[in-house]
Amino acid sequence: MKRLILISSVVFLAIACEKKSDMLENANNLSNVKVENQLDPVCEMETSKHLGDTLTYNGKFYGFCSSKCKTDFEKNPQQYLNK
Ligand SMILES: [Zn+2]
């Protein structure tokens, strides 16, 4: 019985540890990042579901599904923003 308690506290510690490292890695985890645009301006995917990269342009924080869309946007931002 004692052994069972020990195991469950180890599991609990492992979960707590994982949560802590999640917070530390927040800078690289875009799932909680709020961006200005609801849709990727390039491919029009929902940024809340497919956020892969971000960019600050004209003081606004834009999200993109991938670094490829970000690169396309950077080449000609106005073309995408005036759509
Ligand atoms: Zn995209």
CSV table of C-alpha atoms and ligand atoms in Angstrom, one decimal:
chain,number,residue,atom,x,y,z
A,1,MET,CA,0.0,0.0,0.0
A,2,LYS,CA,2.8,2.4,0.9
A,3,ARG,CA,4.4,1.6,-2.5
A,4,LEU,CA,1.2,2.6,-4.3
A,5,ILE,CA,1.2,6.0,-2.6
A,6,LEU,CA,4.8,6.5,-3.6
A,7,ILE,CA,4.1,5.7,-7.2
A,8,SER,CA,1.1,8.1,-7.4
A,9,SER,CA,3.1,10.9,-5.9
A,10,VAL,CA,5.8,10.4,-8.4
A,11,VAL,CA,3.3,10.6,-11.2
A,12,PHE,CA,1.9,13.7,-9.7
A,13,LEU,CA,5.3,15.3,-9.5
A,14,ALA,CA,6.0,14.3,-13.2
A,15,ILE,CA,2.7,16.1,-14.2
A,16,ALA,CA,3.6,19.2,-12.2
A,17,CYS,CA,7.0,19.3,-13.7
A,18,GLU,CA,5.6,19.0,-17.2
A,19,LYS,CA,3.3,22.0,-16.6
A,20,LYS,CA,6.1,24.1,-15.3
A,21,SER,CA,8.3,23.4,-18.3
A,22,ASP,CA,5.3,24.3,-20.6
A,23,MET,CA,5.3,27.7,-19.0
A,24,LEU,CA,9.0,28.1,-19.5
A,25,GLU,CA,8.7,27.2,-23.2
A,26,ASN,CA,5.8,29.6,-23.8
A,27,ALA,CA,8.0,31.8,-25.9
A,28,ASN,CA,8.2,29.1,-28.5
A,29,ASN,CA,4.7,27.8,-28.1
A,30,LEU,CA,2.3,29.8,-30.2
A,31,SER,CA,-0.9,28.1,-29.1
A,32,ASN,CA,-1.6,30.7,-26.5
A,33,VAL,CA,-0.5,33.7,-28.5
A,34,LYS,CA,-3.1,36.3,-29.4
A,35,VAL,CA,-2.6,37.9,-32.8
A,36,GLU,CA,-4.3,40.9,-34.5
A,37,ASN,CA,-5.7,38.9,-37.4
A,38,GLN,CA,-8.2,36.1,-37.2
A,39,LEU,CA,-7.2,34.8,-40.6
A,40,ASP,CA,-3.8,34.3,-42.2
A,41,PRO,CA,-3.7,37.2,-44.7
A,42,VAL,CA,-1.9,35.0,-47.3
A,43,CYS,CA,-3.8,31.7,-47.3
A,44,GLU,CA,-6.8,32.7,-45.1
A,45,MET,CA,-6.5,29.9,-42.6
A,46,GLU,CA,-7.7,30.6,-39.1
A,47,THR,CA,-4.7,31.8,-37.1
A,48,SER,CA,-6.3,30.5,-33.8
A,49,LYS,CA,-6.1,27.0,-35.1
A,50,HIS,CA,-3.1,27.1,-37.4
A,51,LEU,CA,-0.7,29.5,-35.9
A,52,GLY,CA,2.9,28.7,-37.0
A,53,ASP,CA,4.7,32.1,-37.1
A,54,THR,CA,4.2,35.7,-36.2
A,55,LEU,CA,5.3,39.1,-37.3
A,56,THR,CA,5.0,42.6,-36.1
A,57,TYR,CA,4.1,45.0,-39.0
A,58,ASN,CA,3.1,48.7,-38.5
A,59,GLY,CA,2.9,48.1,-34.8
A,60,LYS,CA,0.4,45.3,-35.2
A,61,PHE,CA,1.0,41.7,-34.3
A,62,TYR,CA,0.1,39.3,-37.1
A,63,GLY,CA,-0.1,35.6,-37.1
A,64,PHE,CA,0.5,33.2,-40.0
A,65,CYS,CA,0.0,29.4,-40.4
A,66,SER,CA,3.6,28.9,-41.3
A,67,SER,CA,6.9,30.8,-42.0
A,68,LYS,CA,6.2,30.4,-45.7
A,69,CYS,CA,3.1,32.6,-45.5
A,70,LYS,CA,5.0,35.0,-43.3
A,71,THR,CA,7.7,35.3,-45.9
A,72,ASP,CA,5.1,35.9,-48.7
A,73,PHE,CA,3.5,38.6,-46.5
A,74,GLU,CA,6.8,40.3,-45.8
A,75,LYS,CA,7.5,40.6,-49.6
A,76,ASN,CA,4.3,42.7,-50.1
A,77,PRO,CA,2.3,43.4,-46.9
A,78,GLN,CA,0.0,46.0,-48.5
A,79,GLN,CA,-1.2,43.6,-51.1
A,80,TYR,CA,-2.4,41.2,-48.5
A,81,LEU,CA,-3.7,43.9,-46.1
A,82,ASN,CA,-5.8,45.7,-48.7
A,83,LYS,CA,-7.6,42.6,-49.9
B,1,ZN,ZN,-0.9,30.5,-44.4
